[in-house]
Amino acid sequence: EADIYQTPRYLVIGTGKKITLECSQTMGHDKMYWYQQDPGMELHLIHYSYGVNSTEKGDLSSESTVSRIRTEHFPLTLESARPSHTSQYLCASSEQGTGANVLTFGAGSRLTVL
Amino acid sequence: GDSVTQMEGPVTLSEEAFLTINCTYTATGYPSLFWYVQYPGEGLQLLLKATKADDKGSNKGFEATYRKETTSFHLEKGSVQVSDSAVYFCALRRSNSGYALNFGKGTSLLVTP
């Protein structure tokens, strides 16, 4: 049973549309992350959060934005989608602390922009 | 920065064959190391992990040993099954960015009957 949920699983939209990818976790984890997975499978960190009201940009420059108003919720928004945004987006969370930091992933949202 | 290099695929094996997927890392210090698996259409699942040198992670017949001397964390399984067909990612824990993980590029494994 998944403890981290992403919706929608699949989305096909036209250029210029605003989209929000939802991510929710029920584990009470403080840290959350967004990765972008390109067609070649490589994963790139695009956003992360240490907790409520904390958001940081990752390694890969992204035109998306995120918010963290509640511990369990970490949505990603694209104000104006373009074909270059076509990708798989994976949300993950982990517990606070400096141990192994195991990330738990959602099933992903596959975005296609026409 | 900290990074992981893993062998490129695709790897095709017959059922019951021995599997090795090589992974080496570059890092300051000794980060925790992981193997994740991704089945088609799904997110990543933790397969195993090791937090310090000489630790062996194991799960579902898969094993990997944290080798400080060779900066390696190779994944092995003695007898693969068709159900093991998936993409395997080696990863290390970063010392920054919320302790996010840096992943290798993934190795696709196909096991044939």
mmCIF file of N, CA and C in Angstrom, chain B residues 2-4 24-27 31-34 90-95 99-104:
data_model
loop_
_atom_site.group_PDB
_atom_site.id
_atom_site.type_symbol
_atom_site.label_atom_id
_atom_site.label_comp_id
_atom_site.label_asym_id
_atom_site.label_seq_id
_atom_site.Cartn_x
_atom_site.Cartn_y
_atom_site.Cartn_z
ATOM 1 N N ASP B 2 29.481 14.948 -5.255
ATOM 2 C CA ASP B 2 29.287 13.513 -5.069
ATOM 3 C C ASP B 2 28.523 12.918 -6.245
ATOM 4 N N SER B 3 28.978 11.776 -6.706
ATOM 5 C CA SER B 3 28.328 11.177 -7.871
ATOM 6 C C SER B 3 28.459 9.663 -7.853
ATOM 7 N N VAL B 4 27.645 9.053 -8.673
ATOM 8 C CA VAL B 4 27.608 7.601 -8.798
ATOM 9 C C VAL B 4 27.704 7.247 -10.273
ATOM 10 N N THR B 24 30.156 2.382 -8.918
ATOM 11 C CA THR B 24 31.225 3.027 -8.173
ATOM 12 C C THR B 24 30.794 4.443 -7.828
ATOM 13 N N TYR B 25 31.389 4.978 -6.769
ATOM 14 C CA TYR B 25 30.972 6.308 -6.334
ATOM 15 C C TYR B 25 32.186 7.217 -6.140
ATOM 16 N N THR B 26 31.923 8.508 -6.210
ATOM 17 C CA THR B 26 32.898 9.545 -5.900
ATOM 18 C C THR B 26 32.269 10.441 -4.860
ATOM 19 N N ALA B 27 32.913 10.580 -3.716
ATOM 20 C CA ALA B 27 32.320 11.384 -2.646
ATOM 21 C C ALA B 27 33.386 11.790 -1.641
ATOM 22 N N PRO B 31 29.481 8.234 2.304
ATOM 23 C CA PRO B 31 28.025 8.406 2.329
ATOM 24 C C PRO B 31 27.298 7.078 2.384
ATOM 25 N N SER B 32 26.066 7.089 2.849
ATOM 26 C CA SER B 32 25.222 5.916 2.741
ATOM 27 C C SER B 32 24.970 5.621 1.265
ATOM 28 N N LEU B 33 24.891 4.335 0.946
ATOM 29 C CA LEU B 33 24.705 3.881 -0.430
ATOM 30 C C LEU B 33 23.446 3.053 -0.546
ATOM 31 N N PHE B 34 22.828 3.095 -1.725
ATOM 32 C CA PHE B 34 21.533 2.458 -1.929
ATOM 33 C C PHE B 34 21.458 1.812 -3.310
ATOM 34 N N CYS B 90 21.689 2.774 -8.725
ATOM 35 C CA CYS B 90 22.590 2.932 -7.594
ATOM 36 C C CYS B 90 22.512 4.394 -7.138
ATOM 37 N N ALA B 91 22.623 4.638 -5.844
ATOM 38 C CA ALA B 91 22.488 6.017 -5.351
ATOM 39 C C ALA B 91 23.330 6.216 -4.107
ATOM 40 N N LEU B 92 23.692 7.472 -3.853
ATOM 41 C CA LEU B 92 24.361 7.818 -2.604
ATOM 42 C C LEU B 92 23.656 9.004 -1.965
ATOM 43 N N ARG B 93 23.778 9.077 -0.629
ATOM 44 C CA ARG B 93 23.175 10.178 0.113
ATOM 45 C C ARG B 93 24.102 11.367 0.068
ATOM 46 N N ARG B 94 23.553 12.514 -0.306
ATOM 47 C CA ARG B 94 24.324 13.736 -0.358
ATOM 48 C C ARG B 94 24.527 14.301 1.040
ATOM 49 N N SER B 95 25.534 15.161 1.150
ATOM 50 C CA SER B 95 25.776 15.851 2.421
ATOM 51 C C SER B 95 25.061 17.192 2.467
ATOM 52 N N TYR B 99 19.853 16.202 2.260
ATOM 53 C CA TYR B 99 20.302 14.807 2.238
ATOM 54 C C TYR B 99 19.588 14.025 1.134
ATOM 55 N N ALA B 100 19.342 14.716 0.028
ATOM 56 C CA ALA B 100 18.757 14.038 -1.129
ATOM 57 C C ALA B 100 19.712 12.963 -1.635
ATOM 58 N N LEU B 101 19.221 12.141 -2.525
ATOM 59 C CA LEU B 101 20.051 11.101 -3.122
ATOM 60 C C LEU B 101 20.478 11.513 -4.515
ATOM 61 N N ASN B 102 21.743 11.197 -4.844
ATOM 62 C CA ASN B 102 22.215 11.310 -6.215
ATOM 63 C C ASN B 102 22.178 9.923 -6.831
ATOM 64 N N PHE B 103 21.573 9.814 -7.977
ATOM 65 C CA PHE B 103 21.377 8.521 -8.612
ATOM 66 C C PHE B 103 22.304 8.338 -9.804
ATOM 67 N N GLY B 104 22.659 7.078 -10.052
ATOM 68 C CA GLY B 104 23.286 6.747 -11.309
ATOM 69 C C GLY B 104 22.268 6.800 -12.423
#
